[in-house]
PDB file of C-alpha atoms in Angstrom:
ATOM      1  CA  MET A  27     -25.470  12.409 105.426  1.00  0.00           C
ATOM      2  CA  ASN A  28     -26.211  15.008 102.749  1.00  0.00           C
ATOM      3  CA  LYS A  29     -23.449  17.377 101.842  1.00  0.00           C
ATOM      4  CA  ILE A  30     -24.109  20.704 100.194  1.00  0.00           C
ATOM      5  CA  ILE A  31     -21.530  21.690  97.623  1.00  0.00           C
ATOM      6  CA  LYS A  32     -21.266  25.379  96.903  1.00  0.00           C
ATOM      7  CA  VAL A  33     -19.747  26.551  93.651  1.00  0.00           C
ATOM      8  CA  LEU A  34     -18.203  29.966  93.058  1.00  0.00           C
ATOM      9  CA  THR A  35     -17.229  31.613  89.798  1.00  0.00           C
ATOM     10  CA  PHE A  36     -15.261  34.727  89.004  1.00  0.00           C
ATOM     11  CA  SER A  37     -16.422  37.816  87.177  1.00  0.00           C
ATOM     12  CA  HIS A  38     -14.943  40.980  85.758  1.00  0.00           C
ATOM     13  CA  VAL A  39     -16.949  44.158  86.336  1.00  0.00           C
ATOM     14  CA  ILE A  40     -17.138  47.201  84.096  1.00  0.00           C
ATOM     15  CA  CYS A  41     -19.972  49.267  85.532  1.00  0.00           C
ATOM     16  CA  ARG A  42     -20.741  52.743  84.254  1.00  0.00           C
ATOM     17  CA  PRO A  43     -23.766  55.080  84.314  1.00  0.00           C
ATOM     18  CA  THR A  44     -24.638  54.152  80.714  1.00  0.00           C
ATOM     19  CA  GLU A  45     -24.298  50.997  78.659  1.00  0.00           C
ATOM     20  CA  GLU A  46     -22.384  52.974  76.034  1.00  0.00           C
ATOM     21  CA  GLU A  47     -19.777  54.096  78.596  1.00  0.00           C
ATOM     22  CA  ALA A  48     -19.347  50.535  79.871  1.00  0.00           C
ATOM     23  CA  GLN A  49     -18.974  49.161  76.338  1.00  0.00           C
ATOM     24  CA  ALA A  50     -16.486  51.911  75.476  1.00  0.00           C
ATOM     25  CA  GLU A  51     -14.365  50.874  78.469  1.00  0.00           C
ATOM     26  CA  TRP A  52     -14.577  47.197  77.403  1.00  0.00           C
ATOM     27  CA  ASP A  53     -13.405  48.237  73.925  1.00  0.00           C
ATOM     28  CA  ARG A  54     -10.611  50.421  75.351  1.00  0.00           C
ATOM     29  CA  GLN A  55      -9.277  47.531  77.432  1.00  0.00           C
ATOM     30  CA  LEU A  56      -9.627  45.149  74.485  1.00  0.00           C
ATOM     31  CA  ASN A  57      -7.819  47.532  72.127  1.00  0.00           C
ATOM     32  CA  ASN A  58      -4.885  47.969  74.518  1.00  0.00           C
ATOM     33  CA  ALA A  59      -4.123  44.280  74.957  1.00  0.00           C
ATOM     34  CA  ASP A  60      -0.670  42.790  75.059  1.00  0.00           C
ATOM     35  CA  HIS A  61      -1.453  40.255  72.331  1.00  0.00           C
ATOM     36  CA  GLY A  62       1.761  38.295  72.868  1.00  0.00           C
ATOM     37  CA  ALA A  63       1.001  37.827  76.557  1.00  0.00           C
ATOM     38  CA  VAL A  64      -2.604  36.873  75.804  1.00  0.00           C
ATOM     39  CA  GLN A  65      -1.525  34.299  73.229  1.00  0.00           C
ATOM     40  CA  HIS A  66       1.018  32.842  75.650  1.00  0.00           C
ATOM     41  CA  LEU A  67      -1.673  32.513  78.320  1.00  0.00           C
ATOM     42  CA  ILE A  68      -4.082  30.859  75.873  1.00  0.00           C
ATOM     43  CA  ASP A  69      -1.364  28.489  74.677  1.00  0.00           C
ATOM     44  CA  THR A  70      -0.565  27.581  78.280  1.00  0.00           C
ATOM     45  CA  LEU A  71      -4.122  27.163  79.531  1.00  0.00           C
ATOM     46  CA  PHE A  72      -5.541  25.471  76.454  1.00  0.00           C
ATOM     47  CA  SER A  73      -2.595  23.569  75.011  1.00  0.00           C
ATOM     48  CA  PHE A  74      -4.612  20.348  74.845  1.00  0.00           C
ATOM     49  CA  CYS A  75      -7.928  21.855  73.679  1.00  0.00           C
ATOM     50  CA  LYS A  76      -7.807  21.290  69.940  1.00  0.00           C
ATOM     51  CA  SER A  77     -11.553  20.961  69.347  1.00  0.00           C
ATOM     52  CA  PHE A  78     -12.726  24.467  70.286  1.00  0.00           C
ATOM     53  CA  PRO A  79     -14.507  26.205  67.388  1.00  0.00           C
ATOM     54  CA  PRO A  80     -12.715  29.408  66.250  1.00  0.00           C
ATOM     55  CA  ASP A  81     -15.628  31.667  67.250  1.00  0.00           C
ATOM     56  CA  LEU A  82     -15.559  30.243  70.784  1.00  0.00           C
ATOM     57  CA  PHE A  83     -11.841  30.945  70.989  1.00  0.00           C
ATOM     58  CA  GLU A  84     -12.351  34.576  69.919  1.00  0.00           C
ATOM     59  CA  GLY A  85     -14.851  35.145  72.721  1.00  0.00           C
ATOM     60  CA  LEU A  86     -12.495  33.447  75.147  1.00  0.00           C
ATOM     61  CA  ARG A  87      -9.602  35.596  73.907  1.00  0.00           C
ATOM     62  CA  GLN A  88     -11.632  38.751  74.552  1.00  0.00           C
ATOM     63  CA  ARG A  89     -12.540  37.574  78.054  1.00  0.00           C
ATOM     64  CA  ILE A  90      -8.889  36.835  78.792  1.00  0.00           C
ATOM     65  CA  VAL A  91      -7.857  40.296  77.577  1.00  0.00           C
ATOM     66  CA  VAL A  92     -10.564  41.981  79.649  1.00  0.00           C
ATOM     67  CA  GLY A  93     -10.765  40.264  83.008  1.00  0.00           C
ATOM     68  CA  HIS A  94      -8.443  37.242  82.721  1.00  0.00           C
ATOM     69  CA  GLY A  95     -11.272  35.027  81.501  1.00  0.00           C
ATOM     70  CA  GLY A  96     -13.860  36.003  84.095  1.00  0.00           C
ATOM     71  CA  PHE A  97     -17.573  36.191  83.368  1.00  0.00           C
ATOM     72  CA  PRO A  98     -18.127  39.694  81.970  1.00  0.00           C
ATOM     73  CA  LEU A  99     -20.473  41.938  83.928  1.00  0.00           C
ATOM     74  CA  VAL A 100     -20.509  44.974  81.655  1.00  0.00           C
ATOM     75  CA  GLY A 101     -23.127  47.696  81.680  1.00  0.00           C
ATOM     76  CA  THR A 102     -25.175  49.938  83.914  1.00  0.00           C
ATOM     77  CA  PRO A 103     -25.637  49.202  87.617  1.00  0.00           C
ATOM     78  CA  GLU A 104     -28.957  47.538  86.799  1.00  0.00           C
ATOM     79  CA  GLN A 105     -27.371  45.362  84.076  1.00  0.00           C
ATOM     80  CA  VAL A 106     -24.466  44.341  86.311  1.00  0.00           C
ATOM     81  CA  ALA A 107     -26.862  43.485  89.145  1.00  0.00           C
ATOM     82  CA  GLU A 108     -29.001  41.467  86.718  1.00  0.00           C
ATOM     83  CA  GLY A 109     -25.877  39.556  85.604  1.00  0.00           C
ATOM     84  CA  LEU A 110     -25.115  38.638  89.211  1.00  0.00           C
ATOM     85  CA  ILE A 111     -28.734  37.615  89.756  1.00  0.00           C
ATOM     86  CA  ARG A 112     -28.543  35.346  86.671  1.00  0.00           C
ATOM     87  CA  LEU A 113     -25.386  33.722  88.041  1.00  0.00           C
ATOM     88  CA  LYS A 114     -27.245  33.003  91.294  1.00  0.00           C
ATOM     89  CA  GLN A 115     -30.262  31.642  89.391  1.00  0.00           C
ATOM     90  CA  THR A 116     -27.924  29.413  87.367  1.00  0.00           C
ATOM     91  CA  GLY A 117     -26.777  27.805  90.597  1.00  0.00           C
ATOM     92  CA  PHE A 118     -23.597  29.598  91.590  1.00  0.00           C
ATOM     93  CA  SER A 119     -23.283  30.326  95.302  1.00  0.00           C
ATOM     94  CA  GLY A 120     -21.318  33.483  94.609  1.00  0.00           C
ATOM     95  CA  SER A 121     -18.677  35.160  92.524  1.00  0.00           C
ATOM     96  CA  THR A 122     -15.414  36.906  93.081  1.00  0.00           C
ATOM     97  CA  LEU A 123     -15.304  40.301  91.400  1.00  0.00           C
ATOM     98  CA  SER A 124     -12.398  41.889  89.603  1.00  0.00           C
ATOM     99  CA  PHE A 125     -12.058  45.458  88.397  1.00  0.00           C
ATOM    100  CA  LEU A 126      -9.338  47.007  86.239  1.00  0.00           C
ATOM    101  CA  ASN A 127      -8.807  49.633  88.941  1.00  0.00           C
ATOM    102  CA  TYR A 128     -10.407  48.500  92.166  1.00  0.00           C
ATOM    103  CA  THR A 129      -9.857  51.727  94.105  1.00  0.00           C
ATOM    104  CA  LYS A 130     -11.474  53.837  91.396  1.00  0.00           C
ATOM    105  CA  GLU A 131     -14.243  51.457  90.342  1.00  0.00           C
ATOM    106  CA  PHE A 132     -15.398  49.652  93.471  1.00  0.00           C
ATOM    107  CA  PRO A 133     -16.947  52.716  95.161  1.00  0.00           C
ATOM    108  CA  TYR A 134     -19.292  53.145  92.175  1.00  0.00           C
ATOM    109  CA  PHE A 135     -20.176  49.435  92.332  1.00  0.00           C
ATOM    110  CA  ARG A 136     -20.715  49.669  96.091  1.00  0.00           C
ATOM    111  CA  ASP A 137     -22.930  52.749  95.834  1.00  0.00           C
ATOM    112  CA  HIS A 138     -24.976  51.756  92.777  1.00  0.00           C
ATOM    113  CA  VAL A 139     -24.999  47.970  92.346  1.00  0.00           C
ATOM    114  CA  MET A 140     -24.979  46.690  95.921  1.00  0.00           C
ATOM    115  CA  PRO A 141     -28.218  48.513  96.875  1.00  0.00           C
ATOM    116  CA  ILE A 142     -29.952  46.775  93.949  1.00  0.00           C
ATOM    117  CA  LEU A 143     -28.606  43.407  95.077  1.00  0.00           C
ATOM    118  CA  ARG A 144     -29.700  44.113  98.652  1.00  0.00           C
ATOM    119  CA  GLU A 145     -33.186  45.101  97.443  1.00  0.00           C
ATOM    120  CA  LYS A 146     -33.424  41.848  95.422  1.00  0.00           C
ATOM    121  CA  GLY A 147     -32.378  39.785  98.445  1.00  0.00           C
ATOM    122  CA  LEU A 148     -28.904  38.769  97.250  1.00  0.00           C
ATOM    123  CA  LEU A 149     -27.135  40.681 100.012  1.00  0.00           C
ATOM    124  CA  GLN A 150     -28.006  40.943 103.646  1.00  0.00           C
ATOM    125  CA  SER A 151     -27.323  44.067 105.591  1.00  0.00           C
ATOM    126  CA  SER A 152     -24.354  43.805 107.958  1.00  0.00           C
ATOM    127  CA  SER A 153     -26.237  45.632 110.709  1.00  0.00           C
TER     128      SER A 153
END
């Protein structure tokens, strides 16, 4: 009997009309971090990981600050959709999505990213 194992990941979305606006929001979130809380989380999650190179840890620190370590999907609707397509091509069955402010940000994602995903065959219409 063959079993199919599906693997999910989690992603943090910053989707804006321009790449510059999305990057500015990434930077704003990064620059307003609670560094003590971030360090505590890193110390807790990675207390036994002593072999990580420093540059890897810096990228990880940034991802923890902005999106609690999720895969960053930052950019225009087309760039965010392309990031989700790459995750699918890599072998992930899907991804959870987080937003800094879901109620403000999800409608833009729904209206601008989901149609691209539907067009590319990643989403099926519910009707």
